[in-house]
Coordinates of C-alpha atoms in Angstrom, one line a residue:
X650 CA -87.3 13.8 -117.1
X651 CA -90.7 12.6 -118.3
X652 CA -93.9 13.2 -116.3
X653 CA -97.3 11.5 -116.1
X654 CA -100.6 12.5 -114.5
X655 CA -102.8 9.9 -112.8
X656 CA -106.5 10.5 -112.1
X657 CA -109.1 8.6 -110.0
X658 CA -111.9 7.4 -112.3
X659 CA -114.6 8.3 -109.8
X660 CA -118.3 8.5 -110.6
X661 CA -119.7 12.0 -110.0
X662 CA -123.3 13.3 -109.6
X663 CA -123.3 15.2 -112.9
X664 CA -121.2 13.4 -115.5
X665 CA -119.8 9.9 -115.8
X666 CA -116.6 11.2 -117.3
X667 CA -116.2 14.6 -115.5
X668 CA -113.1 13.9 -113.4
X669 CA -111.5 11.7 -116.0
X670 CA -112.0 14.3 -118.8
X671 CA -110.8 17.1 -116.6
X672 CA -107.7 15.1 -115.8
X673 CA -107.0 14.3 -119.4
X674 CA -107.4 18.0 -120.4
X675 CA -105.0 18.9 -117.6
X676 CA -102.5 16.4 -118.9
X677 CA -102.8 17.9 -122.4
X678 CA -102.7 21.5 -121.2
X679 CA -99.6 21.0 -119.1
X680 CA -97.7 18.9 -121.6
X681 CA -97.7 15.6 -119.7
X682 CA -96.1 12.7 -121.4
X683 CA -98.7 10.2 -120.2
X684 CA -102.1 9.9 -118.6
X685 CA -102.9 7.1 -116.1
X686 CA -105.8 5.5 -114.3
X687 CA -105.5 3.1 -111.4
X688 CA -107.3 -0.2 -111.4
X689 CA -109.2 -0.1 -108.2
X690 CA -112.7 -1.3 -107.2
X691 CA -112.5 0.7 -104.0
X692 CA -110.6 3.5 -102.3
X693 CA -107.4 3.9 -100.2
X694 CA -109.4 6.4 -98.0
X695 CA -111.9 5.2 -95.5
X696 CA -115.3 6.1 -96.9
X697 CA -116.6 6.9 -93.3
X698 CA -114.6 10.2 -93.4
X699 CA -114.8 11.0 -97.1
X700 CA -118.1 12.8 -96.6
X701 CA -119.3 16.3 -97.1
X702 CA -118.7 17.0 -93.4
X703 CA -115.0 16.7 -93.9
X704 CA -114.4 17.1 -97.7
X705 CA -116.4 19.6 -99.7
X706 CA -115.8 17.7 -103.0
X707 CA -117.9 14.9 -101.6
X708 CA -120.9 17.0 -102.8
X709 CA -119.7 16.3 -106.3
X710 CA -118.4 12.7 -105.9
X711 CA -120.4 11.3 -102.9
X712 CA -119.0 7.8 -102.9
X713 CA -115.3 7.5 -102.8
X714 CA -115.6 3.7 -103.6
X715 CA -117.5 4.3 -106.9
X716 CA -114.6 3.7 -109.3
X717 CA -115.1 3.1 -113.0
X718 CA -113.3 0.3 -114.8
X719 CA -110.1 1.9 -116.0
X720 CA -109.7 -0.2 -119.2
X721 CA -113.1 0.8 -120.4
X722 CA -112.5 4.5 -119.6
X723 CA -109.1 4.5 -121.4
X724 CA -110.7 2.9 -124.4
X725 CA -113.3 5.8 -124.3
X726 CA -110.5 8.3 -124.2
X727 CA -108.8 6.7 -127.2
X728 CA -112.0 6.9 -129.2
X729 CA -112.7 10.5 -128.4
X730 CA -109.2 12.1 -128.3
X731 CA -106.1 12.4 -130.5
X732 CA -103.3 11.1 -128.3
X733 CA -100.4 12.6 -130.2
X734 CA -97.3 11.3 -128.5
X735 CA -99.0 11.0 -125.2
X736 CA -99.1 7.5 -123.6
X737 CA -101.9 5.9 -121.6
X738 CA -101.2 3.7 -118.6
X739 CA -102.8 1.5 -116.0
X740 CA -101.3 2.4 -112.7
X741 CA -101.6 -0.4 -111.5
X742 CA -103.6 -3.5 -112.0
X743 CA -103.8 -6.5 -109.6
X744 CA -102.0 -9.8 -110.5
X745 CA -104.8 -11.9 -109.0
X746 CA -108.1 -10.2 -109.0
X747 CA -108.0 -10.1 -112.8
X748 CA -107.0 -13.4 -114.3
X749 CA -103.7 -12.8 -116.1
X750 CA -105.1 -14.0 -119.4
X751 CA -107.8 -11.3 -119.2
X752 CA -105.1 -8.7 -118.3
X753 CA -103.0 -9.9 -121.3
X754 CA -106.0 -9.4 -123.6
X755 CA -107.0 -6.0 -122.2
X756 CA -103.5 -4.7 -122.3
X757 CA -102.9 -5.9 -125.8
X758 CA -106.2 -4.4 -126.9
X759 CA -105.3 -1.0 -125.5
X760 CA -101.8 -1.2 -127.0
X761 CA -103.3 -1.8 -130.5
X762 CA -105.9 0.9 -130.0
X763 CA -103.3 3.5 -129.0
X764 CA -100.9 2.5 -131.8
X765 CA -98.2 1.3 -129.4
X766 CA -98.6 3.9 -126.6
X767 CA -100.0 1.8 -123.8
X768 CA -98.2 0.9 -120.5
X769 CA -99.2 -1.9 -118.3
X770 CA -98.6 -1.2 -114.6
X771 CA -98.9 -4.3 -112.5
X772 CA -98.3 -5.4 -108.9
X773 CA -99.4 -7.8 -106.2
X774 CA -102.4 -5.7 -105.5
X775 CA -103.8 -5.2 -102.0
X776 CA -106.0 -7.1 -99.6
X777 CA -108.8 -4.6 -100.0
X778 CA -109.1 -5.2 -103.7
X779 CA -109.0 -9.0 -103.4
X780 CA -110.2 -10.6 -100.2
X781 CA -113.6 -8.9 -100.0
X782 CA -114.4 -10.2 -103.5
X783 CA -113.5 -13.8 -102.9
X784 CA -110.0 -13.7 -104.4
X785 CA -107.5 -15.7 -102.4
X786 CA -105.1 -13.3 -100.6
X787 CA -102.1 -15.6 -99.8
X788 CA -98.6 -15.7 -101.3
X789 CA -99.2 -12.5 -103.2
X790 CA -95.6 -12.3 -104.6
X791 CA -95.7 -15.9 -105.8
X792 CA -99.1 -15.2 -107.5
X793 CA -97.6 -12.1 -109.1
X794 CA -94.7 -13.9 -110.5
X795 CA -96.9 -16.6 -112.0
X796 CA -99.3 -14.0 -113.4
X797 CA -96.6 -12.1 -115.1
X798 CA -95.2 -15.3 -116.5
X799 CA -98.6 -16.2 -117.8
X800 CA -99.0 -12.8 -119.5
X801 CA -95.6 -13.0 -121.2
X802 CA -96.3 -16.6 -122.3
X803 CA -99.6 -15.7 -124.0
X804 CA -98.1 -12.6 -125.6
X805 CA -95.2 -14.6 -127.0
X806 CA -97.3 -17.6 -128.1
X807 CA -97.5 -16.5 -131.8
X808 CA -101.1 -17.7 -131.9
X809 CA -100.1 -21.3 -131.0
X810 CA -102.0 -23.1 -128.3
X811 CA -100.3 -22.8 -124.9
X812 CA -100.2 -25.4 -122.1
X813 CA -98.3 -24.3 -119.0
X814 CA -98.3 -25.7 -115.5
X815 CA -98.7 -23.2 -112.7
X816 CA -99.9 -23.5 -109.1
X817 CA -102.2 -20.5 -109.6
X818 CA -102.9 -19.9 -113.3
X819 CA -102.4 -23.1 -115.3
X820 CA -103.0 -23.0 -119.1
X821 CA -104.5 -25.9 -121.0
X822 CA -104.5 -25.5 -124.8
X823 CA -105.0 -21.8 -124.3
X824 CA -105.3 -19.7 -127.5
X825 CA -104.1 -16.0 -127.7
X826 CA -104.4 -14.5 -131.1
X827 CA -103.9 -10.8 -130.7
X828 CA -100.7 -9.5 -132.2
X829 CA -98.2 -7.0 -130.9
X830 CA -98.2 -3.5 -132.4
X831 CA -95.6 -3.4 -135.2
X832 CA -93.8 -6.4 -133.6
X833 CA -93.5 -4.9 -130.1
X834 CA -95.5 -5.6 -127.0
X835 CA -96.3 -2.8 -124.5
X836 CA -94.0 -1.9 -121.7
X837 CA -94.6 -3.5 -118.3
X838 CA -94.0 -1.4 -115.2
X839 CA -93.9 -3.2 -111.9
X840 CA -95.0 -1.7 -108.6
X841 CA -92.3 -3.3 -106.5
X842 CA -91.3 -2.5 -103.0
X843 CA -89.9 -5.6 -101.2
X844 CA -86.6 -7.3 -102.1
X845 CA -88.2 -10.2 -104.1
X846 CA -90.4 -7.8 -106.1
X847 CA -87.4 -5.6 -106.8
X848 CA -85.4 -8.5 -108.2
X849 CA -88.4 -9.5 -110.3
X850 CA -88.5 -6.0 -111.7
X851 CA -84.9 -6.2 -112.7
X852 CA -85.4 -9.5 -114.4
X853 CA -88.6 -8.8 -116.3
X854 CA -89.8 -5.2 -116.3
X855 CA -89.5 -2.2 -118.5
X856 CA -90.1 0.2 -115.6
X857 CA -90.0 0.3 -111.8
X858 CA -93.1 2.0 -110.5
X859 CA -93.3 2.1 -106.6
X860 CA -95.6 4.2 -104.5
X861 CA -93.4 7.0 -103.2
X862 CA -94.9 6.9 -99.7
X863 CA -93.0 3.7 -99.0
X864 CA -89.6 5.3 -99.7
X865 CA -87.4 8.3 -99.0
X866 CA -85.2 9.6 -101.8
X867 CA -82.1 7.8 -100.5
X868 CA -84.1 4.6 -100.1
X869 CA -85.3 5.0 -103.6
X870 CA -81.7 5.1 -104.8
X871 CA -81.0 1.9 -102.9
X872 CA -84.1 0.2 -104.4
X873 CA -83.1 1.3 -107.9
X874 CA -79.6 -0.2 -107.4
X875 CA -81.2 -3.5 -106.4
X876 CA -83.4 -3.4 -109.6
X877 CA -80.5 -2.6 -111.8
X878 CA -78.2 -5.3 -110.2
X879 CA -80.9 -7.9 -110.8
X880 CA -81.1 -6.7 -114.5
X881 CA -77.4 -7.2 -114.8
X882 CA -77.6 -10.7 -113.3
X883 CA -80.3 -11.5 -115.9
X884 CA -78.1 -10.3 -118.8
X885 CA -80.2 -7.2 -119.3
X886 CA -79.2 -3.6 -119.8
X887 CA -79.9 -2.0 -116.4
X888 CA -80.4 1.4 -118.0
X889 CA -83.2 0.1 -120.1
X890 CA -85.5 0.0 -117.0
X891 CA -87.4 3.3 -116.5
X892 CA -87.0 4.6 -113.0
X893 CA -90.5 5.8 -112.2
X894 CA -92.7 6.4 -109.2
X895 CA -96.2 7.3 -108.0
X896 CA -96.4 10.6 -106.0
X897 CA -99.3 12.1 -104.2
X898 CA -99.3 15.9 -104.2
X899 CA -101.0 18.3 -101.6
X900 CA -100.6 21.9 -102.7
X901 CA -102.8 25.0 -102.4
X902 CA -103.2 28.7 -102.5
X903 CA -101.4 29.2 -99.2
X904 CA -99.5 27.2 -96.7
X905 CA -102.3 27.8 -94.1
X906 CA -104.7 26.1 -96.5
X907 CA -102.3 23.2 -97.0
X908 CA -101.7 22.7 -93.3
X909 CA -105.5 22.8 -92.6
X910 CA -106.0 20.1 -95.2
X911 CA -103.2 17.9 -93.9
X912 CA -104.7 18.0 -90.4
X913 CA -108.2 17.0 -91.7
X914 CA -109.7 13.5 -90.8
X915 CA -109.4 12.2 -94.4
X916 CA -105.7 13.1 -94.6
X917 CA -104.9 11.7 -91.1
X918 CA -106.8 8.6 -92.2
X919 CA -104.5 8.3 -95.3
X920 CA -101.6 7.9 -92.9
X921 CA -102.9 4.5 -92.0
X922 CA -101.6 3.4 -95.4
X923 CA -98.0 3.9 -94.2
X924 CA -96.3 0.8 -92.9
X925 CA -95.5 0.5 -89.2
X926 CA -91.8 1.1 -89.6
X927 CA -92.5 4.5 -91.2
X928 CA -94.7 5.4 -88.2
X929 CA -91.9 4.3 -85.9
X930 CA -89.4 6.5 -87.7
X931 CA -91.6 9.4 -86.6
X932 CA -91.7 8.3 -83.0
X933 CA -95.2 6.7 -83.1
X934 CA -96.8 3.3 -83.1
X935 CA -99.0 2.3 -86.0
X936 CA -102.5 2.2 -84.4
X937 CA -103.2 -1.1 -86.3
X938 CA -100.1 -2.9 -84.9
X939 CA -96.3 -2.9 -84.9
X940 CA -96.1 -5.2 -87.8
X941 CA -98.9 -3.7 -89.9
X942 CA -97.9 -3.3 -93.6
X943 CA -100.1 -0.4 -94.4
X944 CA -101.7 0.0 -97.8
X945 CA -101.2 -3.7 -98.8
X946 CA -103.3 -5.0 -95.9
X947 CA -105.7 -2.3 -94.8
X948 CA -109.4 -2.7 -95.7
X949 CA -110.6 0.9 -95.0
X950 CA -114.2 0.1 -95.9
X951 CA -114.5 -1.8 -92.7
X952 CA -113.7 1.2 -90.5
X953 CA -116.6 3.3 -89.2
X954 CA -116.2 7.1 -88.6
X955 CA -115.7 6.7 -84.8
X956 CA -113.0 4.1 -85.3
X957 CA -111.2 6.2 -87.9
X958 CA -111.2 9.3 -85.8
X959 CA -109.9 7.3 -82.8
X960 CA -107.1 5.5 -84.8
X961 CA -105.9 8.7 -86.3
X962 CA -106.1 11.1 -83.3
X963 CA -102.3 11.2 -82.9
X964 CA -100.9 11.0 -86.4
X965 CA -97.4 12.7 -86.3
X966 CA -97.6 15.8 -88.5
X967 CA -94.2 14.9 -90.0
X968 CA -95.5 11.6 -91.2
X969 CA -97.9 12.9 -93.8
X970 CA -95.2 15.3 -95.1
X971 CA -92.9 12.4 -95.6
X972 CA -95.7 10.3 -97.4
X973 CA -96.7 13.2 -99.7
X974 CA -95.2 16.0 -101.7
X975 CA -96.6 19.0 -99.9
X976 CA -96.3 22.8 -100.0
X977 CA -96.3 25.5 -102.6
X978 CA -95.5 24.6 -106.2
X979 CA -91.9 25.8 -105.6
X980 CA -91.7 23.6 -102.4
X981 CA -92.9 20.5 -104.4
X982 CA -90.5 21.1 -107.3
X983 CA -87.6 21.3 -104.8
X984 CA -88.7 18.0 -103.3
X985 CA -89.0 16.2 -106.6
X986 CA -85.6 17.6 -107.6
X987 CA -84.2 15.6 -104.7
X988 CA -85.8 12.4 -106.0
X989 CA -84.5 13.2 -109.4
X990 CA -81.0 13.4 -108.0
X991 CA -81.4 9.9 -106.6
X992 CA -82.3 8.4 -110.0
X993 CA -86.0 9.2 -110.6
X994 CA -86.7 9.6 -114.3
X995 CA -90.4 9.5 -114.6
X996 CA -92.7 10.7 -111.8
X997 CA -96.4 10.0 -112.2
X998 CA -98.4 12.6 -110.2
X999 CA -101.7 12.2 -108.3
X1000 CA -103.4 15.4 -107.2
X1001 CA -105.1 15.1 -103.8
X1002 CA -105.1 18.9 -103.2
X1003 CA -108.8 19.1 -103.7
X1004 CA -109.5 17.3 -100.3
X1005 CA -110.4 20.5 -98.5
X1006 CA -113.3 21.4 -96.3
X1007 CA -114.2 24.3 -98.6
X1008 CA -115.0 23.7 -102.2
X1009 CA -113.6 27.0 -103.3
X1010 CA -110.2 26.1 -101.7
X1011 CA -110.2 22.8 -103.4
X1012 CA -110.9 24.2 -106.8
X1013 CA -108.3 27.0 -106.3
X1014 CA -105.7 24.3 -105.4
X1015 CA -106.0 23.0 -108.9
X1016 CA -104.3 26.2 -110.2
X1017 CA -101.3 25.6 -107.9
X1018 CA -101.2 21.9 -109.0
X1019 CA -101.1 23.0 -112.7
X1020 CA -98.1 25.1 -111.8
X1021 CA -96.4 22.0 -110.3
X1022 CA -97.0 20.1 -113.5
X1023 CA -95.6 22.9 -115.7
X1024 CA -92.6 23.3 -113.5
X1025 CA -91.8 19.6 -113.7
X1026 CA -91.3 20.0 -117.4
X1027 CA -88.3 22.2 -116.6
X1028 CA -86.6 20.0 -114.1

């Protein structure tokens, strides 16, 4: 099993690259196969509760929405570090907020700069990353399919002018001159969750890259079966698609510290990203409605502190444990082994263990997190 580490490229008070550099050094020190950055303008956490009152690390990174552009940062890492066999990935970019021609260019650039070690993670995106910035948020799956077709068309144009009809991204005598690296374009991993996206993954992707909080291990196995069936229908080798997943980890020095963090306002607010059916499975109604889709539709920046605390007053304790990998390093390795047994080949791990009221606890949790990463190398 291969393992990746993903870091939030947040601005800090003291250094523009502090968190990213620390994450990269952690990836190197723990032997990770890849290092990833998400393509976000803003956060999945409501900024109203990501303050020093609730999270000590807010003293270091005071604005949870202050995300650096990941393509620029990964280019910086390429220039300053020897990658070895380590790969760099975008996990993931939006299909609509960035015009697909721009995404095709950025991904091809990174692929050439890394000598063939780039991975393009892509999905429909989310309302919060599109609608506030004037990007149309309708028919996201249809837009995604057209965006991916546009990217592939440009990559495969051999430098010839391209004209292509599309309801969303038409091309008119479009030139694309960048070459693949040694005749091969970079892998595309799709963040697919619904049936139509799963089928698109089987037809077109090199990897399946869902967010784990939308699945349980047995559900992951069913989704993977759908992806591989679609690959067979398209005449592709179903085993050529990497079975990956994005996982959020909450660990710490002791179970008491972990439980306290899980019961904090920021972590209860994170539960709003779960879809309504997952809340229902834990005997609760989603506070934003019985048909609320969670992360894809929430705009957490519009929720003030009082609203967040009210909405999340009754989060079922079991819900967050299902959304996250939680516990001691041994607990988390046992949980990931269950996912592996259901077909997972390539977990990409995000560390949210530092979201503690006390800075010392958050820093100490990084030691436990490093044990998780090293332990994964042995699964």
